[in-house]
């Protein structure tokens, strides 16, 4: 018994021991159905009671569930060569998927997938020549009678006392199925052989038939047995009768959740001898309709799906046909693979919400640009650029301006209060970048990246962004100092000395003209008003002209200088943001894409 | 003890209790909420359909509701008791989708009004004595109750054929429970192959819990095993503490599956009919049957009302927790914003560069612009962070699923931008006012004053100089006055913005209107009722 060591053994009834595991598909859905079921006065009252009545069972199952959440990840083994083709690929992809998402998705969500992998590897190690078929149904539908009819020997006790069968009984048609029965935890005393010893019955060779207790009796332990075994068998024969074929308990708790397992499902309408005339056909049609409403595909017209058959185990009507069908089914020997395939389908369907979300995923170019833009705002790139440009122009103006204009401006400044030039402040600042803007930029970009992702992955993206943003403001502070404009005087263009020279010569001309005039007035120089006036005028007009020309000429270089300063800061900030925030986000998105691809493989969308 | 006299006070107390129960709202999806909602529905059903009408009209006919699993043969049983096909019986399940009530023609007036089951529309099928009359009616109204009359029934007895208690059609299940709630006598039908099923036993246990007048019918028992099955069933009933419940066994006949006339022979159902007739004819037996069920229901109120009140309290507690999470998040963000403003976080990045360049490299307007933008960014950031905290806290609360979470909408930033611009306008006006008061000929530029004031208010310790410059321009007194007023203004605007966003976040929760009062009212109504009894 391969798995027996890590399983908890619970004893519900004397004489019935064995490993009990979380029953996966059926179990989870039974809970779901239980909730749906829990909508009436009567059912609800009983539910409350049941919980109170059997606390031991509930606690035990919960403990195993918890165990299942962590164990399968380490426990499962690689799939060997038994399942070829698509199933093998899908199982591999599922294993990969579980491995990739273990840190992102909590264990309980992945437990189901882990269980499927476990069961796949366990079943694959056991005999592939055998097909395990369970007979399930409600109390009094005639499961045991059918079981005996198929085995052609009264193995299972039939009777009127309800419920009759309390533990699963097995009947094995050929040797070598011990491992399979160990897995189902059927004790040796409940393993039987058919009348002919099994080997003589070529038709059903390889069949392991299990007679289950009823699923709807007042004895809760029976239902647990049914749920446990149903999760492990290769195929199921549901026995219904004309009275109970529309029971909510059957359809809501079992057939609807197991609708995906249609290919390994037989539904037989037993006791048709109780129905008069055409009523049997009517009931059969109604049963087909109900199965269709449950979402179970019906295997009619050669399509894959559930087989529906009217029989009478008591009179033997239809039993031969069932034998034949089961025999053919067993000889195909792919029931186990089909069952696993359906299990993988179910697991994939259940995991869909954590792997697939509608909406485009990925971080667009626009989002990246906006992020860079926000960071640039945070470090003040635009303002820094403008300030650098203005400072450059001011310097140019100061260098090339006429001295008189400068004098007037100084006078103006002293007149207005507070306008006097202040000593340059020496401010020691620790936070140069705007924290709130960085925070907002990171939040926005992570929201945009997380849009269209399933919840766990969106959360992972957000976490990656937050982690990356931890040192971001400090790094930007540093950048603002290193990549900001140099504190010294900015470089000057080549024509600058010439302009300064021209402006100086204009001033000199004015002084020269003035001196000439003064010399004429005091009589040192010969009179002649025109030349000095012209010289002075040239100086007076030329000074502002040179200043104006310089200002015009300086506009271009100033803008370039400012833009350079802005770009430097902007690029540095964007680079920093990319390295710290965008790259981790992109890595997380990549991981999601990878997982998404694996999921498509698992769900069989791409082959 | 309840008797069958009309007691106005008791009816008043029950009506008051009913109104309280009807007023209960359980909008939050807590763990116990579905159960509590069910309890509320059932209480209403039992009060409306059974208890109040019964206490008002003690002489009204006895209503026996026939309930059981699908295929148990309820309709066949009712038809056989009446002696005519009033309810459709068949092999296809579920058969009875519309409940059928059968009474004596003289009792009709009790059921045509809204005395019992007021939510079901009456459909009349009387005086169609010809065979197949019942089957011809095929209208599948969602909320219909077919009423039929039959002289075969004794006066003062009405039979109701309910849908299956375990029907695949959920509505049928709910309706069945509702109808059973309205019964004076519960007739539980099960079969030889079903008597150990879980579902019928749920019904039996419920009946026991409410101490209702109960009869069980073991139907469709094959002749050869009738004794054994009957004995077995009796043993199970005794084990469940229901040994004293009257038991009737009906063998499986061809008619059970729709063969022949579809009616069981009179001999098969005679004991049951006799029992029912006895309940009606014998005043003592009738009294006992009615009083027992009524007392059971009233007694069960003692348990169910506190349960409902507890659920209401849990709802209120959850609402308080959700509100608390929002308030806490916004309060924390408010503190953070205030701290950040004090630390000069607004004067960072762009604003800081502008401030350093002022007045040489950047104008007052630019400085003011950048400060306002920076403040808006700080507030947006605070709101987003608060929302994030709320989302995180609410994720742990199952109740939050019912509350719409407004997504990160564009309007938030617009609203904040507007508030901050309004603040700027007020600051500018204050500055203009102050400058006008100066009456100096070399008055400073109001825009510069406004920019300096904003810098002084938002820059924290970084802009100590701003205050000095402000004082230079408009005098120390004016500067102090402006800064005091401006400081209050900043605090007010920050609070306004955050309070508005918090209220917006709380609006969907407030709309659910989860209050603590209903709990107390429920308990009060119950204690009034208990005093009456």
PDB file of N, CA and C in Angstrom, chain A residues 35-78:
ATOM      1  N   UNK A  35     -24.303  23.125   0.121  1.00  0.00           N
ATOM      2  CA  UNK A  35     -24.725  24.487   0.351  1.00  0.00           C
ATOM      3  C   UNK A  35     -25.975  24.795  -0.473  1.00  0.00           C
ATOM      4  N   UNK A  36     -25.948  24.357  -1.720  1.00  0.00           N
ATOM      5  CA  UNK A  36     -27.108  24.611  -2.567  1.00  0.00           C
ATOM      6  C   UNK A  36     -28.326  23.894  -2.005  1.00  0.00           C
ATOM      7  N   UNK A  37     -28.019  22.738  -1.500  1.00  0.00           N
ATOM      8  CA  UNK A  37     -29.041  21.865  -0.978  1.00  0.00           C
ATOM      9  C   UNK A  37     -29.666  22.468   0.254  1.00  0.00           C
ATOM     10  N   UNK A  38     -28.879  23.297   0.902  1.00  0.00           N
ATOM     11  CA  UNK A  38     -29.226  23.803   2.215  1.00  0.00           C
ATOM     12  C   UNK A  38     -30.237  24.929   2.100  1.00  0.00           C
ATOM     13  N   UNK A  39     -31.274  24.739   1.318  1.00  0.00           N
ATOM     14  CA  UNK A  39     -32.151  25.875   1.087  1.00  0.00           C
ATOM     15  C   UNK A  39     -33.558  25.624   1.582  1.00  0.00           C
ATOM     16  N   UNK A  40     -33.739  24.557   2.232  1.00  0.00           N
ATOM     17  CA  UNK A  40     -35.093  24.285   2.684  1.00  0.00           C
ATOM     18  C   UNK A  40     -35.121  24.080   4.175  1.00  0.00           C
ATOM     19  N   UNK A  41     -36.254  24.299   4.709  1.00  0.00           N
ATOM     20  CA  UNK A  41     -36.469  24.140   6.139  1.00  0.00           C
ATOM     21  C   UNK A  41     -35.965  22.795   6.618  1.00  0.00           C
ATOM     22  N   UNK A  42     -36.279  21.788   5.838  1.00  0.00           N
ATOM     23  CA  UNK A  42     -36.051  20.444   6.344  1.00  0.00           C
ATOM     24  C   UNK A  42     -34.610  20.058   6.232  1.00  0.00           C
ATOM     25  N   UNK A  43     -34.059  20.286   5.037  1.00  0.00           N
ATOM     26  CA  UNK A  43     -32.666  19.906   4.827  1.00  0.00           C
ATOM     27  C   UNK A  43     -31.762  20.657   5.776  1.00  0.00           C
ATOM     28  N   UNK A  44     -32.107  21.909   6.024  1.00  0.00           N
ATOM     29  CA  UNK A  44     -31.244  22.745   6.821  1.00  0.00           C
ATOM     30  C   UNK A  44     -31.213  22.265   8.265  1.00  0.00           C
ATOM     31  N   UNK A  45     -32.341  21.930   8.742  1.00  0.00           N
ATOM     32  CA  UNK A  45     -32.376  21.460  10.120  1.00  0.00           C
ATOM     33  C   UNK A  45     -31.500  20.237  10.294  1.00  0.00           C
ATOM     34  N   UNK A  46     -31.569  19.386   9.312  1.00  0.00           N
ATOM     35  CA  UNK A  46     -30.785  18.165   9.408  1.00  0.00           C
ATOM     36  C   UNK A  46     -29.305  18.487   9.328  1.00  0.00           C
ATOM     37  N   UNK A  47     -28.942  19.449   8.496  1.00  0.00           N
ATOM     38  CA  UNK A  47     -27.529  19.782   8.337  1.00  0.00           C
ATOM     39  C   UNK A  47     -26.939  20.206   9.667  1.00  0.00           C
ATOM     40  N   UNK A  48     -27.691  21.020  10.392  1.00  0.00           N
ATOM     41  CA  UNK A  48     -27.218  21.472  11.699  1.00  0.00           C
ATOM     42  C   UNK A  48     -26.999  20.294  12.628  1.00  0.00           C
ATOM     43  N   UNK A  49     -27.941  19.389  12.574  1.00  0.00           N
ATOM     44  CA  UNK A  49     -27.894  18.232  13.435  1.00  0.00           C
ATOM     45  C   UNK A  49     -26.726  17.321  13.121  1.00  0.00           C
ATOM     46  N   UNK A  50     -26.524  17.148  11.820  1.00  0.00           N
ATOM     47  CA  UNK A  50     -25.484  16.227  11.377  1.00  0.00           C
ATOM     48  C   UNK A  50     -24.145  16.703  11.911  1.00  0.00           C
ATOM     49  N   UNK A  51     -23.913  18.004  11.801  1.00  0.00           N
ATOM     50  CA  UNK A  51     -22.654  18.566  12.267  1.00  0.00           C
ATOM     51  C   UNK A  51     -22.466  18.290  13.741  1.00  0.00           C
ATOM     52  N   UNK A  52     -23.562  18.445  14.481  1.00  0.00           N
ATOM     53  CA  UNK A  52     -23.462  18.233  15.913  1.00  0.00           C
ATOM     54  C   UNK A  52     -23.327  16.755  16.242  1.00  0.00           C
ATOM     55  N   UNK A  53     -23.960  15.940  15.400  1.00  0.00           N
ATOM     56  CA  UNK A  53     -24.016  14.518  15.699  1.00  0.00           C
ATOM     57  C   UNK A  53     -22.703  13.800  15.491  1.00  0.00           C
ATOM     58  N   UNK A  54     -21.916  14.232  14.525  1.00  0.00           N
ATOM     59  CA  UNK A  54     -20.711  13.488  14.216  1.00  0.00           C
ATOM     60  C   UNK A  54     -19.486  14.394  14.166  1.00  0.00           C
ATOM     61  N   UNK A  55     -19.172  14.999  15.296  1.00  0.00           N
ATOM     62  CA  UNK A  55     -18.051  15.938  15.274  1.00  0.00           C
ATOM     63  C   UNK A  55     -16.733  15.255  14.945  1.00  0.00           C
ATOM     64  N   UNK A  56     -16.591  14.042  15.389  1.00  0.00           N
ATOM     65  CA  UNK A  56     -15.332  13.338  15.165  1.00  0.00           C
ATOM     66  C   UNK A  56     -15.019  13.218  13.679  1.00  0.00           C
ATOM     67  N   UNK A  57     -16.015  12.849  12.920  1.00  0.00           N
ATOM     68  CA  UNK A  57     -15.821  12.652  11.495  1.00  0.00           C
ATOM     69  C   UNK A  57     -15.415  13.965  10.836  1.00  0.00           C
ATOM     70  N   UNK A  58     -16.150  15.014  11.185  1.00  0.00           N
ATOM     71  CA  UNK A  58     -15.885  16.301  10.558  1.00  0.00           C
ATOM     72  C   UNK A  58     -14.451  16.737  10.821  1.00  0.00           C
ATOM     73  N   UNK A  59     -14.056  16.643  12.084  1.00  0.00           N
ATOM     74  CA  UNK A  59     -12.720  17.089  12.447  1.00  0.00           C
ATOM     75  C   UNK A  59     -11.671  16.267  11.715  1.00  0.00           C
ATOM     76  N   UNK A  60     -11.913  14.989  11.674  1.00  0.00           N
ATOM     77  CA  UNK A  60     -10.955  14.114  11.014  1.00  0.00           C
ATOM     78  C   UNK A  60     -10.765  14.492   9.558  1.00  0.00           C
ATOM     79  N   UNK A  61     -11.842  14.694   8.855  1.00  0.00           N
ATOM     80  CA  UNK A  61     -11.748  15.020   7.439  1.00  0.00           C
ATOM     81  C   UNK A  61     -11.050  16.347   7.257  1.00  0.00           C
ATOM     82  N   UNK A  62     -11.388  17.292   8.119  1.00  0.00           N
ATOM     83  CA  UNK A  62     -10.752  18.604   8.006  1.00  0.00           C
ATOM     84  C   UNK A  62      -9.245  18.479   8.176  1.00  0.00           C
ATOM     85  N   UNK A  63      -8.835  17.662   9.122  1.00  0.00           N
ATOM     86  CA  UNK A  63      -7.406  17.505   9.365  1.00  0.00           C
ATOM     87  C   UNK A  63      -6.720  16.931   8.128  1.00  0.00           C
ATOM     88  N   UNK A  64      -7.366  15.976   7.499  1.00  0.00           N
ATOM     89  CA  UNK A  64      -6.765  15.379   6.305  1.00  0.00           C
ATOM     90  C   UNK A  64      -6.704  16.389   5.188  1.00  0.00           C
ATOM     91  N   UNK A  65      -7.759  17.196   5.096  1.00  0.00           N
ATOM     92  CA  UNK A  65      -7.763  18.227   4.062  1.00  0.00           C
ATOM     93  C   UNK A  65      -6.575  19.149   4.211  1.00  0.00           C
ATOM     94  N   UNK A  66      -6.351  19.574   5.448  1.00  0.00           N
ATOM     95  CA  UNK A  66      -5.230  20.460   5.707  1.00  0.00           C
ATOM     96  C   UNK A  66      -3.929  19.797   5.300  1.00  0.00           C
ATOM     97  N   UNK A  67      -3.825  18.541   5.608  1.00  0.00           N
ATOM     98  CA  UNK A  67      -2.635  17.786   5.270  1.00  0.00           C
ATOM     99  C   UNK A  67      -2.458  17.748   3.763  1.00  0.00           C
ATOM    100  N   UNK A  68      -3.572  17.582   3.079  1.00  0.00           N
ATOM    101  CA  UNK A  68      -3.520  17.485   1.628  1.00  0.00           C
ATOM    102  C   UNK A  68      -3.026  18.772   0.977  1.00  0.00           C
ATOM    103  N   UNK A  69      -3.323  19.868   1.643  1.00  0.00           N
ATOM    104  CA  UNK A  69      -2.954  21.147   1.072  1.00  0.00           C
ATOM    105  C   UNK A  69      -1.456  21.310   0.919  1.00  0.00           C
ATOM    106  N   UNK A  70      -0.681  20.687   1.810  1.00  0.00           N
ATOM    107  CA  UNK A  70       0.757  20.897   1.756  1.00  0.00           C
ATOM    108  C   UNK A  70       1.485  19.696   1.169  1.00  0.00           C
ATOM    109  N   UNK A  71       0.942  18.532   1.420  1.00  0.00           N
ATOM    110  CA  UNK A  71       1.683  17.322   1.075  1.00  0.00           C
ATOM    111  C   UNK A  71       1.899  17.073  -0.427  1.00  0.00           C
ATOM    112  N   UNK A  72       0.875  17.256  -1.268  1.00  0.00           N
ATOM    113  CA  UNK A  72       0.986  16.713  -2.625  1.00  0.00           C
ATOM    114  C   UNK A  72       2.159  17.299  -3.399  1.00  0.00           C
ATOM    115  N   UNK A  73       2.489  18.537  -3.083  1.00  0.00           N
ATOM    116  CA  UNK A  73       3.534  19.194  -3.834  1.00  0.00           C
ATOM    117  C   UNK A  73       4.832  18.391  -3.781  1.00  0.00           C
ATOM    118  N   UNK A  74       5.158  17.885  -2.584  1.00  0.00           N
ATOM    119  CA  UNK A  74       6.412  17.142  -2.474  1.00  0.00           C
ATOM    120  C   UNK A  74       6.196  15.657  -2.777  1.00  0.00           C
ATOM    121  N   UNK A  75       4.956  15.224  -2.535  1.00  0.00           N
ATOM    122  CA  UNK A  75       4.747  13.780  -2.550  1.00  0.00           C
ATOM    123  C   UNK A  75       4.679  13.187  -3.965  1.00  0.00           C
ATOM    124  N   UNK A  76       4.201  13.939  -4.936  1.00  0.00           N
ATOM    125  CA  UNK A  76       3.912  13.284  -6.202  1.00  0.00           C
ATOM    126  C   UNK A  76       5.189  12.964  -6.971  1.00  0.00           C
ATOM    127  N   UNK A  77       5.084  11.908  -7.732  1.00  0.00           N
ATOM    128  CA  UNK A  77       6.246  11.460  -8.481  1.00  0.00           C
ATOM    129  C   UNK A  77       6.005  11.639  -9.963  1.00  0.00           C
ATOM    130  N   UNK A  78       7.085  11.708 -10.707  1.00  0.00           N
ATOM    131  CA  UNK A  78       6.919  11.899 -12.139  1.00  0.00           C
ATOM    132  C   UNK A  78       6.069  10.801 -12.760  1.00  0.00           C
TER     133      UNK A  78
END
